Short mmCIF file of C-alpha atoms and ligand atoms in Angstrom, two decimals:
data_model
loop_
_atom_site.label_atom_id
_atom_site.label_comp_id
_atom_site.label_asym_id
_atom_site.label_seq_id
_atom_site.Cartn_x
_atom_site.Cartn_y
_atom_site.Cartn_z
CA MET A 267 -5.64 21.50 -3.06
CA THR A 268 -6.20 18.30 -5.01
CA VAL A 269 -6.79 15.32 -2.87
CA THR A 270 -3.67 13.16 -2.63
CA THR A 271 -3.47 10.20 -0.30
CA ARG A 272 -1.24 7.25 0.30
CA PHE A 273 -1.51 3.72 1.52
CA ALA A 274 1.80 2.95 3.22
CA PRO A 275 2.24 -0.69 4.17
CA SER A 276 5.48 -2.05 5.58
CA PRO A 277 6.49 -5.15 3.64
CA THR A 278 7.34 -7.00 6.80
CA GLY A 279 4.34 -9.28 6.41
CA LYS A 280 1.27 -10.07 4.32
CA LEU A 281 -1.68 -7.73 4.00
CA HIS A 282 -4.62 -8.77 6.11
CA VAL A 283 -8.13 -7.45 6.77
CA GLY A 284 -6.63 -5.02 9.27
CA ASN A 285 -4.48 -3.31 6.64
CA LEU A 286 -7.23 -3.46 4.07
CA ARG A 287 -9.15 -0.91 6.07
CA PRO A 288 -6.72 2.02 5.57
CA ALA A 289 -5.99 0.89 2.05
CA LEU A 290 -9.66 0.93 1.06
CA LEU A 291 -10.68 4.04 2.97
CA ASN A 292 -7.83 5.99 1.34
CA TRP A 293 -8.67 4.60 -2.06
CA LEU A 294 -12.40 5.27 -1.87
CA PHE A 295 -11.88 8.73 -0.40
CA THR A 296 -9.47 9.59 -3.20
CA ARG A 297 -11.48 8.09 -6.05
CA ASN A 298 -14.58 9.84 -4.75
CA ALA A 299 -12.68 13.18 -4.87
CA GLY A 300 -11.05 12.51 -8.23
CA GLY A 301 -7.63 12.70 -6.55
CA GLN A 302 -4.33 10.83 -6.67
CA PHE A 303 -3.70 7.62 -4.73
CA ILE A 304 -0.10 6.70 -3.94
CA LEU A 305 1.14 3.24 -2.98
CA ARG A 306 4.14 3.86 -0.70
CA ILE A 307 6.18 0.95 0.50
CA ASP A 308 7.57 1.67 3.99
CA ASP A 309 10.68 -0.49 3.71
CA THR A 310 13.26 1.35 5.82
CA ASP A 311 13.52 -1.78 8.00
CA ALA A 312 15.79 -3.66 5.63
CA GLU A 313 16.03 -6.69 7.90
CA ARG A 314 12.34 -7.40 8.17
CA SER A 315 11.22 -6.20 4.71
CA THR A 316 11.16 -8.70 1.86
CA GLU A 317 10.62 -8.39 -1.89
CA GLU A 318 8.21 -11.31 -1.72
CA ASN A 319 6.02 -9.29 0.64
CA VAL A 320 6.23 -6.24 -1.69
CA ASP A 321 5.12 -8.43 -4.62
CA ASP A 322 2.27 -9.89 -2.57
CA ILE A 323 1.06 -6.45 -1.49
CA LYS A 324 0.86 -5.33 -5.11
CA ARG A 325 -0.85 -8.56 -6.15
CA ASP A 326 -3.41 -8.28 -3.37
CA LEU A 327 -4.23 -4.70 -4.29
CA GLU A 328 -4.48 -5.62 -7.96
CA TRP A 329 -6.77 -8.53 -7.14
CA LEU A 330 -9.00 -6.11 -5.24
CA GLY A 331 -8.85 -3.62 -8.11
CA LEU A 332 -7.37 -0.92 -5.89
CA GLY A 333 -5.08 0.62 -8.45
CA TRP A 334 -2.51 3.29 -7.56
CA ASP A 335 -1.45 6.35 -9.55
CA ARG A 336 2.07 6.56 -8.20
CA TYR A 337 4.44 4.11 -6.57
CA GLU A 338 7.18 5.02 -4.12
CA ARG A 339 9.59 3.17 -1.87
CA GLN A 340 11.15 4.67 1.23
CA SER A 341 14.33 2.62 0.74
CA GLU A 342 15.08 4.72 -2.34
CA ARG A 343 14.84 8.02 -0.55
CA MET A 344 17.67 7.86 2.01
CA GLU A 345 19.33 10.96 0.70
CA ARG A 346 16.25 13.01 1.35
CA TYR A 347 15.91 11.60 4.88
CA ASN A 348 19.55 12.45 5.62
CA GLU A 349 18.94 16.02 4.49
CA ALA A 350 15.88 16.28 6.69
CA ALA A 351 17.79 14.89 9.67
CA ASP A 352 20.48 17.52 9.09
CA GLN A 353 17.85 20.22 8.96
CA LEU A 354 16.42 19.05 12.27
CA ARG A 355 19.88 18.86 13.90
CA ALA A 356 20.65 22.37 12.69
CA SER A 357 17.48 23.71 14.29
CA GLY A 358 18.18 21.92 17.53
CA ARG A 359 15.24 19.52 17.22
CA LEU A 360 17.19 16.29 16.80
CA TYR A 361 19.54 15.21 19.58
CA ALA A 362 21.90 12.33 20.17
CA CYS A 363 21.20 9.81 22.93
CA TYR A 364 23.52 7.08 24.18
CA GLU A 365 21.36 4.93 26.44
CA THR A 366 21.31 1.25 25.70
CA SER A 367 17.93 -0.46 25.53
CA THR A 368 18.66 -2.11 28.91
CA GLU A 369 19.29 1.27 30.48
CA LEU A 370 16.08 2.65 28.98
CA ASN A 371 14.13 -0.33 30.29
CA LEU A 372 15.48 0.22 33.76
CA LYS A 373 14.52 3.88 33.62
CA ARG A 374 11.00 2.99 32.54
CA LYS A 375 10.62 0.43 35.34
CA TYR A 376 11.84 2.87 37.90
CA GLN A 377 9.46 5.60 36.67
CA LEU A 378 6.51 3.25 36.74
CA GLN A 379 7.40 1.98 40.22
CA SER A 380 7.48 5.50 41.52
CA GLY A 381 4.13 6.25 39.95
CA ARG A 382 5.37 8.43 37.12
CA PRO A 383 4.57 8.10 33.42
CA PRO A 384 7.34 6.28 31.55
CA VAL A 385 8.32 9.31 29.44
CA TYR A 386 11.91 9.64 28.30
CA ASP A 387 13.61 12.05 30.76
CA ARG A 388 15.84 13.82 28.17
CA ALA A 389 18.96 12.92 30.16
CA ALA A 390 20.88 13.01 26.89
CA LEU A 391 20.36 16.75 26.61
CA LYS A 392 22.36 17.23 29.78
CA LEU A 393 25.38 15.18 28.75
CA THR A 394 28.69 17.07 28.89
CA ASP A 395 31.17 16.91 26.01
CA ALA A 396 33.39 14.75 28.15
CA GLU A 397 30.61 12.25 28.84
CA ILE A 398 29.76 12.07 25.14
CA ALA A 399 33.45 11.57 24.30
CA ALA A 400 33.61 8.78 26.86
CA PHE A 401 30.56 6.99 25.32
CA GLU A 402 32.06 7.34 21.86
CA ALA A 403 35.41 6.02 23.09
CA GLU A 404 33.52 3.04 24.53
CA GLY A 405 32.26 2.37 21.05
CA ARG A 406 28.67 3.46 21.71
CA LYS A 407 26.82 4.89 18.74
CA PRO A 408 24.06 7.46 19.31
CA HIS A 409 20.42 7.05 18.41
CA TRP A 410 18.56 10.28 17.64
CA ARG A 411 15.45 11.69 19.20
CA PHE A 412 13.19 14.45 18.00
CA LYS A 413 12.71 17.13 20.68
CA LEU A 414 9.02 17.65 21.11
CA GLU A 415 7.51 20.95 22.18
CA GLN A 416 5.80 19.92 25.41
CA GLU A 417 2.44 21.26 24.41
CA ARG A 418 -0.94 20.02 23.42
CA VAL A 419 -1.35 19.29 19.71
CA THR A 420 -4.91 19.58 18.42
CA TRP A 421 -6.50 18.78 15.07
CA ILE A 422 -9.97 18.24 13.69
CA ASP A 423 -9.96 14.60 12.81
CA GLY A 424 -12.01 13.47 9.81
CA ILE A 425 -13.46 10.62 11.84
CA ARG A 426 -12.90 11.40 15.49
CA GLY A 427 -13.68 15.08 15.45
CA GLU A 428 -11.56 17.34 17.63
CA THR A 429 -8.65 15.30 18.83
CA ASN A 430 -5.74 16.35 20.99
CA VAL A 431 -2.60 14.81 22.49
CA ASP A 432 -0.52 16.38 25.24
CA CYS A 433 2.99 15.98 23.96
CA ALA A 434 4.33 16.60 27.47
CA SER A 435 3.25 13.05 28.23
CA VAL A 436 4.86 11.53 25.16
CA SER A 437 8.52 10.49 24.90
CA ASP A 438 10.62 12.29 22.34
CA PRO A 439 10.37 9.88 19.41
CA VAL A 440 13.50 8.13 18.17
CA LEU A 441 13.90 9.02 14.49
CA ILE A 442 17.25 7.36 13.77
CA ARG A 443 18.48 4.11 15.29
CA GLU A 444 21.96 3.61 16.58
CA ASP A 445 22.91 1.68 13.45
CA GLY A 446 21.98 4.80 11.45
CA GLY A 447 18.69 3.27 10.16
CA PHE A 448 15.73 5.60 9.82
CA LEU A 449 12.52 4.79 11.60
CA TYR A 450 9.25 5.30 9.83
CA THR A 451 8.23 8.40 11.81
CA MET A 452 10.33 11.07 10.08
CA CYS A 453 10.52 9.32 6.70
CA SER A 454 6.77 9.35 6.51
CA VAL A 455 6.66 13.08 7.21
CA CYS A 456 9.25 13.81 4.49
CA ASP A 457 7.24 11.73 1.99
CA ASP A 458 3.95 13.30 2.94
CA ILE A 459 5.48 16.75 2.35
CA ASP A 460 7.28 15.85 -0.86
CA PHE A 461 4.40 13.92 -2.42
CA GLY A 462 1.91 16.67 -1.56
CA ILE A 463 -0.30 14.45 0.63
CA SER A 464 -3.45 16.30 1.43
CA ASP A 465 -5.07 13.76 3.70
CA VAL A 466 -3.64 11.11 5.95
CA ILE A 467 -6.12 8.34 6.71
CA ARG A 468 -4.94 5.52 8.97
CA GLY A 469 -5.74 3.51 12.07
CA GLU A 470 -6.28 5.03 15.49
CA ASP A 471 -3.10 3.30 16.66
CA HIS A 472 -1.39 6.23 14.95
CA VAL A 473 -3.11 9.00 16.92
CA THR A 474 -0.06 9.69 19.10
CA ASN A 475 2.17 9.46 16.03
CA THR A 476 0.05 12.11 14.41
CA ALA A 477 0.66 14.50 17.29
CA THR A 478 4.45 14.02 17.14
CA GLN A 479 4.43 14.01 13.33
CA ILE A 480 2.50 17.27 13.23
CA GLN A 481 5.45 18.79 15.14
CA ILE A 482 7.89 17.22 12.72
CA PHE A 483 5.81 18.54 9.80
CA ASP A 484 6.00 21.98 11.29
CA ALA A 485 9.74 21.72 11.89
CA LEU A 486 10.37 20.60 8.30
CA GLY A 487 7.79 22.88 6.70
CA GLY A 488 4.32 22.04 5.43
CA ARG A 489 1.68 19.54 6.55
CA PRO A 490 -1.37 17.75 5.21
CA THR A 491 -4.65 19.51 5.66
CA GLY A 492 -6.55 16.48 6.84
CA PHE A 493 -5.98 13.66 9.29
CA ALA A 494 -8.50 10.91 9.92
CA HIS A 495 -8.08 7.90 12.18
CA HIS A 496 -10.39 4.95 11.78
CA SER A 497 -11.12 2.53 14.62
CA LEU A 498 -9.48 -0.85 14.71
CA LEU A 499 -11.06 -4.25 14.00
CA VAL A 500 -12.17 -6.52 16.79
CA ASP A 501 -13.65 -9.98 16.88
CA ALA A 502 -17.14 -10.96 18.07
CA ASP A 503 -16.00 -10.82 21.73
CA GLY A 504 -14.56 -7.35 21.25
CA ALA A 505 -11.00 -8.59 21.50
CA GLY A 506 -8.33 -7.20 19.13
CA LEU A 507 -7.82 -9.23 15.95
CA SER A 508 -4.04 -9.17 16.05
CA LYS A 509 -3.68 -12.84 17.00
CA ARG A 510 -6.00 -14.06 14.30
CA LEU A 511 -4.72 -11.90 11.51
CA GLY A 512 -2.48 -14.66 10.22
CA SER A 513 -5.51 -16.56 8.98
CA LEU A 514 -7.14 -13.36 7.77
CA THR A 515 -4.55 -12.38 5.16
CA LEU A 516 -6.00 -11.27 1.89
CA GLY A 517 -4.21 -14.15 0.23
CA SER A 518 -5.78 -16.78 2.47
CA LEU A 519 -9.27 -15.25 2.13
CA ARG A 520 -8.83 -15.35 -1.67
CA GLU A 521 -7.89 -19.04 -1.39
CA GLN A 522 -10.96 -19.66 0.77
CA GLY A 523 -13.03 -18.42 -2.16
CA ILE A 524 -13.91 -14.98 -0.84
CA GLU A 525 -14.51 -12.69 -3.81
CA ALA A 526 -12.74 -9.34 -4.11
CA LEU A 527 -16.11 -7.60 -4.28
CA THR A 528 -17.17 -9.26 -1.10
CA LEU A 529 -14.20 -7.99 0.84
CA LEU A 530 -14.64 -4.55 -0.63
CA SER A 531 -18.37 -4.43 0.05
CA TYR A 532 -17.82 -5.58 3.60
CA MET A 533 -14.83 -3.44 4.49
CA ALA A 534 -16.06 -0.31 2.77
CA ARG A 535 -18.99 -0.10 5.14
CA LEU A 536 -17.90 -1.98 8.29
CA GLY A 537 -17.73 0.50 11.18
CA SER A 538 -19.81 3.10 9.37
CA SER A 539 -23.45 4.07 9.83
CA GLU A 540 -24.29 2.61 6.42
CA PRO A 541 -25.65 -0.92 5.97
CA ILE A 542 -23.37 -3.61 4.58
CA GLU A 543 -24.77 -4.71 1.26
CA PRO A 544 -23.33 -6.66 -1.63
CA ARG A 545 -22.05 -4.30 -4.32
CA ASN A 546 -21.46 -5.18 -7.92
CA SER A 547 -18.74 -2.73 -8.83
CA HIS A 548 -16.13 -0.38 -7.51
CA ALA A 549 -18.13 2.52 -8.88
CA GLU A 550 -21.04 1.65 -6.59
CA LEU A 551 -18.73 1.68 -3.61
CA ILE A 552 -17.09 4.99 -4.57
CA GLU A 553 -20.38 6.69 -5.09
CA GLY A 554 -21.63 8.14 -1.86
CA PHE A 555 -18.54 7.17 0.09
CA ASP A 556 -18.29 9.48 3.08
CA LEU A 557 -15.55 9.24 5.65
CA SER A 558 -17.56 11.12 8.19
CA ARG A 559 -20.09 8.21 8.36
CA PHE A 560 -17.41 6.14 10.09
CA GLY A 561 -17.51 6.06 13.84
CA ARG A 562 -15.07 5.77 16.69
CA ALA A 563 -16.41 2.46 17.97
CA PRO A 564 -14.27 -0.60 17.14
CA ALA A 565 -15.43 -2.32 13.97
CA ARG A 566 -16.55 -5.91 14.58
CA PHE A 567 -15.13 -8.18 11.94
CA SER A 568 -16.93 -11.48 11.51
CA PRO A 569 -15.65 -14.16 9.13
CA ASP A 570 -19.17 -15.70 9.15
CA GLU A 571 -20.75 -12.45 7.99
CA LEU A 572 -18.11 -12.29 5.28
CA THR A 573 -19.04 -15.77 4.06
CA ILE A 574 -22.76 -14.93 4.03
CA LEU A 575 -22.06 -11.72 2.17
CA ASN A 576 -19.94 -13.70 -0.30
CA GLY A 577 -23.04 -15.75 -1.11
CA LYS A 578 -25.01 -12.60 -1.74
CA VAL A 579 -22.28 -11.11 -3.91
CA LEU A 580 -22.21 -14.31 -5.95
CA HIS A 581 -25.97 -14.31 -6.23
CA GLY A 582 -25.83 -10.85 -7.77
CA MET A 583 -22.88 -11.62 -10.00
CA PRO A 584 -23.64 -11.46 -13.70
CA PHE A 585 -23.03 -14.63 -15.70
CA GLU A 586 -20.43 -12.89 -17.90
CA THR A 587 -18.24 -12.30 -14.85
CA VAL A 588 -18.05 -16.00 -13.95
CA SER A 589 -18.42 -17.67 -17.34
CA GLY A 590 -14.66 -18.31 -17.59
CA GLN A 591 -14.53 -19.88 -14.15
CA LEU A 592 -17.58 -22.04 -14.89
CA GLU A 593 -15.94 -23.26 -18.08
CA GLU A 594 -12.82 -24.18 -16.14
CA MET A 595 -14.98 -26.12 -13.71
CA GLY A 596 -16.31 -28.13 -16.64
CA VAL A 597 -19.80 -26.59 -16.78
CA ASP A 598 -21.14 -27.10 -20.33
CA ALA A 599 -21.51 -23.83 -22.24
CA ASP A 600 -25.05 -24.49 -23.50
CA VAL A 601 -26.58 -24.75 -20.03
CA ALA A 602 -24.06 -22.54 -18.15
CA PRO A 603 -26.24 -19.36 -18.06
CA ALA A 604 -29.32 -21.22 -16.82
CA PHE A 605 -27.21 -23.24 -14.40
CA TRP A 606 -25.60 -20.10 -12.97
CA ALA A 607 -28.94 -18.32 -12.64
CA LEU A 608 -30.16 -21.20 -10.45
CA VAL A 609 -27.09 -22.16 -8.54
CA SER A 610 -25.70 -18.68 -7.72
CA ALA A 611 -28.42 -18.29 -5.11
CA ASN A 612 -27.33 -21.50 -3.34
CA ILE A 613 -23.60 -21.13 -2.86
CA ASN A 614 -21.33 -19.36 -0.40
CA THR A 615 -18.18 -19.56 -2.49
CA MET A 616 -17.32 -20.59 -6.06
CA SER A 617 -15.88 -23.80 -4.63
CA ASP A 618 -19.50 -24.89 -4.01
CA VAL A 619 -20.15 -24.87 -7.77
CA PRO A 620 -18.60 -28.20 -8.79
CA GLY A 621 -20.83 -29.99 -6.28
CA TRP A 622 -23.94 -28.61 -7.97
CA TRP A 623 -22.60 -29.35 -11.41
CA ALA A 624 -22.17 -32.98 -10.26
CA VAL A 625 -25.86 -32.93 -9.37
CA VAL A 626 -26.65 -31.88 -12.93
CA THR A 627 -24.46 -34.55 -14.54
CA GLY A 628 -25.64 -37.27 -12.13
CA ASP A 629 -22.27 -37.73 -10.53
CA PHE A 630 -23.56 -37.81 -6.93
CA THR A 631 -25.07 -40.29 -4.48
CA PRO A 632 -28.84 -40.06 -4.20
CA ASP A 633 -30.15 -39.90 -0.65
CA ILE A 634 -33.12 -42.24 -0.33
CA ALA A 635 -34.50 -43.31 3.04
CA ASP A 636 -35.80 -46.92 3.28
CA GLU A 637 -39.33 -45.84 4.10
CA ASP A 638 -39.39 -43.66 0.95
CA ALA A 639 -37.85 -46.19 -1.43
CA GLU A 640 -41.06 -47.37 -2.96
CA PHE A 641 -42.49 -43.88 -3.35
CA VAL A 642 -39.26 -42.58 -4.90
CA ALA A 643 -39.03 -45.52 -7.32
CA ASP A 644 -42.59 -44.83 -8.48
CA ALA A 645 -41.81 -41.11 -8.86
CA LEU A 646 -38.62 -41.73 -10.82
CA ALA A 647 -40.40 -44.13 -13.12
CA ARG A 648 -43.01 -41.45 -13.82
CA MET A 649 -40.26 -38.95 -14.44
CA ASP A 650 -38.46 -41.27 -16.85
CA ALA A 651 -41.70 -41.63 -18.79
CA ALA A 652 -42.02 -37.86 -18.94
CA LYS A 653 -38.69 -37.18 -20.67
CA PRO A 654 -37.53 -34.75 -21.99
CA TRP A 655 -37.96 -32.65 -18.85
CA ASP A 656 -39.00 -29.04 -19.04
CA ALA A 657 -40.23 -26.31 -16.73
CA GLU A 658 -43.64 -28.03 -16.37
CA THR A 659 -42.33 -31.49 -15.54
CA TRP A 660 -41.83 -31.07 -11.82
CA GLY A 661 -45.22 -29.52 -11.24
CA ALA A 662 -47.00 -32.13 -13.32
CA ILE A 663 -45.31 -35.14 -11.73
CA THR A 664 -45.61 -33.91 -8.13
CA GLY A 665 -49.24 -32.92 -8.76
CA ALA A 666 -50.06 -36.40 -9.98
CA LEU A 667 -48.10 -38.02 -7.08
CA LYS A 668 -49.98 -35.91 -4.59
CA ALA A 669 -53.33 -37.03 -6.00
CA ASP A 670 -52.32 -40.69 -6.24
CA THR A 671 -50.37 -41.16 -2.98
CA GLY A 672 -51.90 -38.60 -0.63
CA ARG A 673 -48.41 -37.30 0.21
CA LYS A 674 -48.08 -33.57 0.46
CA GLY A 675 -45.67 -30.77 1.51
CA LYS A 676 -42.31 -31.86 2.82
CA GLY A 677 -43.28 -35.56 2.74
CA LEU A 678 -43.91 -35.21 -0.95
CA PHE A 679 -41.10 -32.94 -2.05
CA MET A 680 -38.19 -33.74 0.23
CA PRO A 681 -37.69 -37.44 -0.64
CA LEU A 682 -37.75 -36.46 -4.29
CA ARG A 683 -35.33 -33.60 -3.86
CA LYS A 684 -32.94 -35.85 -1.93
CA ALA A 685 -33.22 -38.58 -4.57
CA LEU A 686 -32.62 -36.20 -7.46
CA THR A 687 -29.86 -34.07 -5.93
CA GLY A 688 -28.50 -35.99 -2.92
CA ARG A 689 -29.20 -32.94 -0.77
CA GLY A 690 -32.03 -31.64 1.39
CA TYR A 691 -31.65 -28.00 0.19
CA GLY A 692 -30.99 -26.18 -3.02
CA PRO A 693 -32.46 -24.43 -6.01
CA ASN A 694 -36.09 -24.45 -7.01
CA MET A 695 -36.72 -27.99 -8.24
CA ALA A 696 -39.08 -26.95 -11.06
CA GLU A 697 -36.20 -24.98 -12.57
CA LEU A 698 -33.49 -27.45 -11.73
CA VAL A 699 -35.21 -30.54 -13.17
CA PRO A 700 -34.91 -29.43 -16.82
CA LEU A 701 -31.14 -29.21 -16.37
CA LEU A 702 -30.71 -32.67 -14.82
CA ARG A 703 -29.22 -35.33 -17.04
CA ARG A 704 -30.35 -38.53 -15.31
N1 LIG B 942 3.93 1.91 7.52
C1 LIG B 942 3.04 2.47 8.45
C2 LIG B 942 2.08 1.39 8.97
O1 LIG B 942 1.89 0.44 8.27
C3 LIG B 942 2.24 3.58 7.80
C4 LIG B 942 1.37 4.38 8.70
C5 LIG B 942 0.88 5.59 8.03
O2 LIG B 942 -0.09 5.47 7.28
O3 LIG B 942 1.45 6.65 8.23
O4 LIG B 942 1.61 1.49 10.09
#
């Protein structure tokens, strides 16, 4: 069977680092196997889905270079879902329920108070025709539940290993709401069957879904061969990321200057036994990608690590990749390659570049401490006399200053660095000096 996977976001919000995980794992798994990757928009919830979100999802994936081979939308497949629902009704697996949400809540509370699991009691199956007629006369509309076999469902999970869920402790899932709207659960199964999905890779919040969906697959005919559930992201304290995800959307990370390759390098290895290293291309990430290296432990997402990695990715980024951006930032073409070679090791994001270009053009405030003023003035006069500056200038001038003033080490170099760049850190001065325009 050829590998076919899907990434199936709901366009009810923006993509964030949490959704990137299934997107990327599916994509890498598929590209590694030479298979087909489907982008499926789960937009059966018409009220909460928006076209703007759909466009943003596509734009984010394009920015990351995670291209898809096929595009599908659930909202366009209602006919198929109706057929499937009829099929389930005919085989007695889909039944009408009339409880209101208030009634269901009361039931749950009562069950919990009496120490029982809050599993739907299937009261709807015992309704008489007269009771149903009375509900309908009242104007109640049914919602529809799938009747689970109350047995243990087991599968060999691509990440978790043997996994099982006892469906006797799971409520029969609602597949159709009382307004006739389809919920994701059955639609996803229809799509996975129709699109020939071989492997379903998604977060472990879907483990119970998988058990119930395996039963729906079996009831409708055909199921994927593989299921794999990755762990969820947590913050440094081990708490779920859900509250912070708003600031961790792919769009906002892009605006903060995080490179696509940084996010990919980070997320492709986070939670796996392999080290996180900056990668220069998608091909490098695809090569050697192995789902079984991912573990069950929650994956710790750290924005600081991401920023540090971004610096490393930029450091390894070839000049050709950034030449356009450098030009837009006003970096002169003749020195741009040399400038990039120096500065790329000293930035966290591209937004740090203009500051260093200002150092080159002299558009910055020198930092000169009072006690160093005389020494710096002497040094600058010597440097002026030594123009034009080349790779030898810094060594020659500081060598002479050392001999003449007795200064050495930090006391020698730091005041000069601060005077010439306005900063106490940065690129190798011997290489930077030839670029300076003062
Ligand atoms: N729309 C579902 C979600 O975002 C898809 C889950 C799945 O991959 O089946 O959670």
